[in-house]
PDB file of C-alpha atoms and ligand atoms in Angstrom:
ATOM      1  CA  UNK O   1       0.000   0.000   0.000  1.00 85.00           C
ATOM      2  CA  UNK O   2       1.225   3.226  -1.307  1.00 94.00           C
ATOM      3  CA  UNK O   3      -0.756   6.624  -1.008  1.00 97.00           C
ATOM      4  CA  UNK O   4       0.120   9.778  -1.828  1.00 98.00           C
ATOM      5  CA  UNK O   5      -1.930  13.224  -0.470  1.00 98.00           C
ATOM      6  CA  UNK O   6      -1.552  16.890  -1.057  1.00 98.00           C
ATOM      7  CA  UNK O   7      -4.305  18.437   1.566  1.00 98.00           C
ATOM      8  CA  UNK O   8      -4.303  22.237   1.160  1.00 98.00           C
ATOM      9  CA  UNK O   9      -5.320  22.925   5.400  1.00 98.00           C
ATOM     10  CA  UNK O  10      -5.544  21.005   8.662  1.00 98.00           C
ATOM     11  CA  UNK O  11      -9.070  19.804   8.569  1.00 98.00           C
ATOM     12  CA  UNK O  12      -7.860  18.094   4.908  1.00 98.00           C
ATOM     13  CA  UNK O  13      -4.685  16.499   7.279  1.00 98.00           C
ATOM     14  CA  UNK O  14      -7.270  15.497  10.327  1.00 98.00           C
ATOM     15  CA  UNK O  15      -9.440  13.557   7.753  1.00 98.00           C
ATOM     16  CA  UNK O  16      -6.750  11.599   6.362  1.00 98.00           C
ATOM     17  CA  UNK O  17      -5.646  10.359   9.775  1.00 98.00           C
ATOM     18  CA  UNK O  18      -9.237   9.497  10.730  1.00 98.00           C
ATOM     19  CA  UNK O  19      -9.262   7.279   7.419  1.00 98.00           C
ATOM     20  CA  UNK O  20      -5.689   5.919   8.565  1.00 98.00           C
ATOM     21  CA  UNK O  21      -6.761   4.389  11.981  1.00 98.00           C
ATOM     22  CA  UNK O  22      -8.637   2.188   9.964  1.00 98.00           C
ATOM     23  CA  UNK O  23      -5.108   0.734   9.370  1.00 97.00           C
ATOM     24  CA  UNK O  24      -4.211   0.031  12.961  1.00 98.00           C
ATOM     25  CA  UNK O  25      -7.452  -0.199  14.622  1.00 97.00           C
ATOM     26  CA  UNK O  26      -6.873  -3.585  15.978  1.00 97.00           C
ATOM     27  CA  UNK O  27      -3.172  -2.628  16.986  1.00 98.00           C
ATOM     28  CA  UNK O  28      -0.713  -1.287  14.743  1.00 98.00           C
ATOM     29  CA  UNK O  29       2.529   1.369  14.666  1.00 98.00           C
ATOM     30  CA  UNK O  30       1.749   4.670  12.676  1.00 98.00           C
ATOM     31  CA  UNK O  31       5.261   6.149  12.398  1.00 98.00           C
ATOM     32  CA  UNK O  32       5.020   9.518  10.916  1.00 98.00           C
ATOM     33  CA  UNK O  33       8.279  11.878   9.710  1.00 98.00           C
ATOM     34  CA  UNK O  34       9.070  15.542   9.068  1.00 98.00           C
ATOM     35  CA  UNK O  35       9.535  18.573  10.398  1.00 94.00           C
ATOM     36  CA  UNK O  36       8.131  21.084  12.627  1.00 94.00           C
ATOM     37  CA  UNK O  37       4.457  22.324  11.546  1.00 96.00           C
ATOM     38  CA  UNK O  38       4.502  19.394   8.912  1.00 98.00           C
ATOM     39  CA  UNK O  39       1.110  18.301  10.337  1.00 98.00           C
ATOM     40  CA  UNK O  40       2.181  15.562  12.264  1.00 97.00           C
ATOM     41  CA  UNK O  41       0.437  16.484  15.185  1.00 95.00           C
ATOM     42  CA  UNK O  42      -2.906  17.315  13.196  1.00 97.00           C
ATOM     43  CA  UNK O  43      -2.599  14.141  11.264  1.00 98.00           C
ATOM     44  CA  UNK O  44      -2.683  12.490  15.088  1.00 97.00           C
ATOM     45  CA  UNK O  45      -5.736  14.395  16.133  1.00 96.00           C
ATOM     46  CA  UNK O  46      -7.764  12.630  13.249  1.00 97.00           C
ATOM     47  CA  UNK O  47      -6.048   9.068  14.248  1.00 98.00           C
ATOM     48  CA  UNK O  48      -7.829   9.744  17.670  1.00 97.00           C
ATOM     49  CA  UNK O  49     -11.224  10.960  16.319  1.00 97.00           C
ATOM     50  CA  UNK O  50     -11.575   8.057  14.995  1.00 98.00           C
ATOM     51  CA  UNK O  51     -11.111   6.039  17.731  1.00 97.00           C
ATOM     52  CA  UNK O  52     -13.380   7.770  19.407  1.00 97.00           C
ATOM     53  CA  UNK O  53     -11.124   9.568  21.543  1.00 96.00           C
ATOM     54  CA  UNK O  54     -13.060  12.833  22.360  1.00 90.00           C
ATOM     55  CA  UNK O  55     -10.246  15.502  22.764  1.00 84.00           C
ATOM     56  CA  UNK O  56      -6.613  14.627  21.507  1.00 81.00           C
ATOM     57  CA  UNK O  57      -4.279  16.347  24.984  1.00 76.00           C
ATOM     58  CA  UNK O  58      -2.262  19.060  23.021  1.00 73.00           C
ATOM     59  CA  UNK O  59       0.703  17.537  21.784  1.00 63.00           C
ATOM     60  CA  UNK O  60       2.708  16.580  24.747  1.00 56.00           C
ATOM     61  CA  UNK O  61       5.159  18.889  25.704  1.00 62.00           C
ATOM     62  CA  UNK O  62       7.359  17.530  28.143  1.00 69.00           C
ATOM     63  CA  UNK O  63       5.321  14.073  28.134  1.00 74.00           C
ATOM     64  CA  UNK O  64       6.687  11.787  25.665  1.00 88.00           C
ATOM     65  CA  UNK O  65       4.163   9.318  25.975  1.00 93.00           C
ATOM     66  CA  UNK O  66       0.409   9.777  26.072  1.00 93.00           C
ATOM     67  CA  UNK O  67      -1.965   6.728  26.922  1.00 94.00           C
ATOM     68  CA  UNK O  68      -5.718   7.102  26.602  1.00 96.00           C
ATOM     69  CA  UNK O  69      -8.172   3.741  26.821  1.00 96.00           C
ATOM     70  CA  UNK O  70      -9.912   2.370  24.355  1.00 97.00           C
ATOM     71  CA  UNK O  71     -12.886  -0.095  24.843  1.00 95.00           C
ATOM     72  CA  UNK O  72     -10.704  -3.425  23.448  1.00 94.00           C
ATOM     73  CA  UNK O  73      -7.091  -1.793  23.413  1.00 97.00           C
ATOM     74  CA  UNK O  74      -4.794   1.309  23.972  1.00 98.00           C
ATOM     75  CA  UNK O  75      -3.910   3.777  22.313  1.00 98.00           C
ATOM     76  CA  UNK O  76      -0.199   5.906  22.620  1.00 97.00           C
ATOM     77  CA  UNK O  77       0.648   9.510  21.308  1.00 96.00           C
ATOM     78  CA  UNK O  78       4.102   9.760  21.875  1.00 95.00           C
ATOM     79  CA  UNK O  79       6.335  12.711  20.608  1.00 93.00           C
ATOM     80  CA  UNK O  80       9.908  12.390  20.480  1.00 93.00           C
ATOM     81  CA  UNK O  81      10.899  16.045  19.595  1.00 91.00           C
ATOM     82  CA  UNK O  82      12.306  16.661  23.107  1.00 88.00           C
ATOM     83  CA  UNK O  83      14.619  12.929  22.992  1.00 89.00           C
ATOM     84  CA  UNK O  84      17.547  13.517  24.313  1.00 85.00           C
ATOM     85  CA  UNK O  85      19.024  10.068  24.160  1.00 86.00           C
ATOM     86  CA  UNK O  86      18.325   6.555  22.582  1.00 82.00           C
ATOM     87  CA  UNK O  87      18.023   5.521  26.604  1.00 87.00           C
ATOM     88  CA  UNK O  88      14.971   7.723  27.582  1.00 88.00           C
ATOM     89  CA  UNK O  89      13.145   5.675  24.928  1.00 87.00           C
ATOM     90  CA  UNK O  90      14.065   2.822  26.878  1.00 86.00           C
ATOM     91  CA  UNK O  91      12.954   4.890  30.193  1.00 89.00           C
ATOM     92  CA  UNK O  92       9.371   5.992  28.768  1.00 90.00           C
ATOM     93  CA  UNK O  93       8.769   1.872  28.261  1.00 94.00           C
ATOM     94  CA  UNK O  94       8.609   2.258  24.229  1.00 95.00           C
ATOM     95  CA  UNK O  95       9.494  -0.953  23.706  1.00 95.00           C
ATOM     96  CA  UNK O  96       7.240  -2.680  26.326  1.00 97.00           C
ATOM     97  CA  UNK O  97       4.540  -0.543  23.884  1.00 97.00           C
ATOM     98  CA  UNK O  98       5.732  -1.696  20.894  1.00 97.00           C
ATOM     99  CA  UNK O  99       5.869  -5.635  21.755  1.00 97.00           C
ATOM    100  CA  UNK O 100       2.387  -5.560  22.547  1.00 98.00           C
ATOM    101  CA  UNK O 101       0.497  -6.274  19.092  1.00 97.00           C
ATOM    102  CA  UNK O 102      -3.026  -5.056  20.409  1.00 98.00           C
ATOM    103  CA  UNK O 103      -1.463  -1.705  21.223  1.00 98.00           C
ATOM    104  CA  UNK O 104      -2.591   1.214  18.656  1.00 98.00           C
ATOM    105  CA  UNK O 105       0.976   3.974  19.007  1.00 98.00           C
ATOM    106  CA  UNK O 106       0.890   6.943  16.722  1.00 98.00           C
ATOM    107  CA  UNK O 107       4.601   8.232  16.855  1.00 97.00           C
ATOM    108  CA  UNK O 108       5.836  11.786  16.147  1.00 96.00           C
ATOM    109  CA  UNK O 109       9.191  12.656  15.244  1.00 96.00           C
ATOM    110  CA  UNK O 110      10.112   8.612  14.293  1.00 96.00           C
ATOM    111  CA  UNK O 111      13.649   9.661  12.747  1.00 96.00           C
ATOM    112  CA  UNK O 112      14.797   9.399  16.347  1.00 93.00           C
ATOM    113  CA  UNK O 113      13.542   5.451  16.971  1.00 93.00           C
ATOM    114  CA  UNK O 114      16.766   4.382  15.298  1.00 89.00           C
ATOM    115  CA  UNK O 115      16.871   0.534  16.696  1.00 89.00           C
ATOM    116  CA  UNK O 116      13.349   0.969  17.898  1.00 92.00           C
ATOM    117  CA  UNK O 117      11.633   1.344  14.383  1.00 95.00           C
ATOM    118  CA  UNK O 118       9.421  -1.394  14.560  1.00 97.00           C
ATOM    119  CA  UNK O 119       9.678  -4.039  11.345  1.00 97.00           C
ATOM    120  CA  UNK O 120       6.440  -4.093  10.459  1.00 97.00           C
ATOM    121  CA  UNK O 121       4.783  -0.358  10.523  1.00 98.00           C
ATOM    122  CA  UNK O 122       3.196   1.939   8.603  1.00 98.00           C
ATOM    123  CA  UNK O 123       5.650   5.217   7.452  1.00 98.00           C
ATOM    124  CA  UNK O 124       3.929   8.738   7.071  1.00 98.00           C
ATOM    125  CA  UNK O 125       5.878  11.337   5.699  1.00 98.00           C
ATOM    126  CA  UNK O 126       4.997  15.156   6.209  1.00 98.00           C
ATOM    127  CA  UNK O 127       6.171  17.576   3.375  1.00 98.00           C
ATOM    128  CA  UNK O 128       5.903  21.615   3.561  1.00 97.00           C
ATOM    129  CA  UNK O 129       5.019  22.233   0.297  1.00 97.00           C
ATOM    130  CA  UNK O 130       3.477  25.854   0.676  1.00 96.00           C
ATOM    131  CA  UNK O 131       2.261  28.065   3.523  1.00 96.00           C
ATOM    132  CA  UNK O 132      -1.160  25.323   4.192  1.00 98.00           C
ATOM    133  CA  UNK O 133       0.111  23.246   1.559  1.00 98.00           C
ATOM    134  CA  UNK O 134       1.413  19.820   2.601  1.00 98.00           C
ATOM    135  CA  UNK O 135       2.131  16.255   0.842  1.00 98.00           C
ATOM    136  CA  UNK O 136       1.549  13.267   2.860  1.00 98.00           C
ATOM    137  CA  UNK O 137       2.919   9.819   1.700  1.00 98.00           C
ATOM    138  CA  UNK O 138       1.544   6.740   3.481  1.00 98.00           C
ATOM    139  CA  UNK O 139       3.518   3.604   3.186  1.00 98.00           C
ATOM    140  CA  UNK O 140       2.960  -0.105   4.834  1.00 97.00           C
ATOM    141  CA  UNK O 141       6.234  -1.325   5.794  1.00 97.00           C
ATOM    142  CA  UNK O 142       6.228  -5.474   6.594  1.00 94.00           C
ATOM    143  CA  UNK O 143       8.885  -7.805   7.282  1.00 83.00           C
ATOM    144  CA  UNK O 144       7.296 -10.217   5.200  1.00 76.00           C
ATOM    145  CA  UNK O 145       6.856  -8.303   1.758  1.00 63.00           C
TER     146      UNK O 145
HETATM  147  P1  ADP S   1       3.759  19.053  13.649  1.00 61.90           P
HETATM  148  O1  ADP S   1       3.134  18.194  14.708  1.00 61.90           O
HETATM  149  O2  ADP S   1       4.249  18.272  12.463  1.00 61.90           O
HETATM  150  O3  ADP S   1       4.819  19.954  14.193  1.00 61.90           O
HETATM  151  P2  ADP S   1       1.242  20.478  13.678  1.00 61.90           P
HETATM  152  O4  ADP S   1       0.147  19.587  13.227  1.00 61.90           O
HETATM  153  O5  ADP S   1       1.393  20.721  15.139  1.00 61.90           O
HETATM  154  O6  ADP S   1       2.626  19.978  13.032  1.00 61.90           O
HETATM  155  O7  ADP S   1       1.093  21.914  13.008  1.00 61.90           O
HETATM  156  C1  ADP S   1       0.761  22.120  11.683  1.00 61.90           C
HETATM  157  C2  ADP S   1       0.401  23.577  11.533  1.00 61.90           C
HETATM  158  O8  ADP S   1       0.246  23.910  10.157  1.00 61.90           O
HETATM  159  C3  ADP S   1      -0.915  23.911  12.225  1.00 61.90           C
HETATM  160  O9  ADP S   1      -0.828  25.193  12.754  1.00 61.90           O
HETATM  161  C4  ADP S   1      -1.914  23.835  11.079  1.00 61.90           C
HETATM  162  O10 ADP S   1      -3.032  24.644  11.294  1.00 61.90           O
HETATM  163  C5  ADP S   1      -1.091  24.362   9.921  1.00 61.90           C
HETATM  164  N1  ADP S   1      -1.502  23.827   8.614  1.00 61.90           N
HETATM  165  C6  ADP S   1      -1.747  24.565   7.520  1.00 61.90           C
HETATM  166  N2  ADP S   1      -2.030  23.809   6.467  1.00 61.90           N
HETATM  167  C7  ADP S   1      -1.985  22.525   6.907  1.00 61.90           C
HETATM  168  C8  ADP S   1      -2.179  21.266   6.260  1.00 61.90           C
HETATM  169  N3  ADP S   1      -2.475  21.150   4.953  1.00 61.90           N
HETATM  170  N4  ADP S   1      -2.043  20.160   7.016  1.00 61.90           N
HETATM  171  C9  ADP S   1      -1.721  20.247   8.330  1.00 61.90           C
HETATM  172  N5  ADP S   1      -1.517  21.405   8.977  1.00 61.90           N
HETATM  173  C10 ADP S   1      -1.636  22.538   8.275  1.00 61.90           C
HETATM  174 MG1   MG S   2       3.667  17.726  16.681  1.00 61.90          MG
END
């Protein structure tokens, strides 16, 4: 699976992440990439709407991880922008998250997983193409393809 978006202002972004938790809605790694304003954040907000999750906490700050309950599973917003080292990933529990296949994690700022990118996951990739204009590429990533 291969999609590629330009969406020309947020609400555009927020819809295609509430049609993208359709891909992990029964667990699943959404690892999304690019810089600051991007729309990663957005993009998450959707993701959450979807699961029925009423009000998305703003993106956390000085939380890395975010953990809100869902009826069968969980779901994680983490943000790595403030990582400082490959070992606070460890501290957070990231990988305890990530070994559990029910778990539903939405990751900001995945350039900084390094050995943590999980094999099988699906990449997002945030381009600033103009002032609201931004091109998302979704790609399923899988061990066994
Ligand atoms: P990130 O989490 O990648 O840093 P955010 O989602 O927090 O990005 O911020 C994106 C900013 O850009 C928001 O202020 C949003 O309103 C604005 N924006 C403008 N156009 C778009 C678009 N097409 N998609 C997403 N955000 C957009
Ligand atoms: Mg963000």
């Amino acid at each position: 699976m291969m999609e590629e978006k330009i969406t020309t202002n947020g609400d555009e972004t927020r819809q295609l992440g509430e049609q993208s938790a359709e891909y992990v809605r029964t667990g699943g790694v959404l690892c999304l990439y690019g810089d600051l304003g991007g729309g990663k954040t957005t993009f998450t907000q959707g993701v959450a709407k979807a699961l029925g999750i009423k009000k998305l906490v703003p993106s956390p700050t000085f939380l890395i991880v975010r953990t809100y309950d869902l009826q069968d599973n969980k779901f994680y917003h983490v943000d790595l922008y403030r990582l400082q080292s490959e070992q606070e990933i460890e501290d957070i529990g990231l990988p305890e998250i990530l070994s559990d296949p029910t778990n539903i994690v939405v990751i900001e700022w995945s350039e900084k997983l390094g050995n943590l990118l999980p094999n099988d996951r699906i990449d997002v990739h945030f381009e600033y193409v103009g002032e609201d204009k931004r091109k998302i590429t979704i790609k399923n990533i899988s061990e066994h393809s």
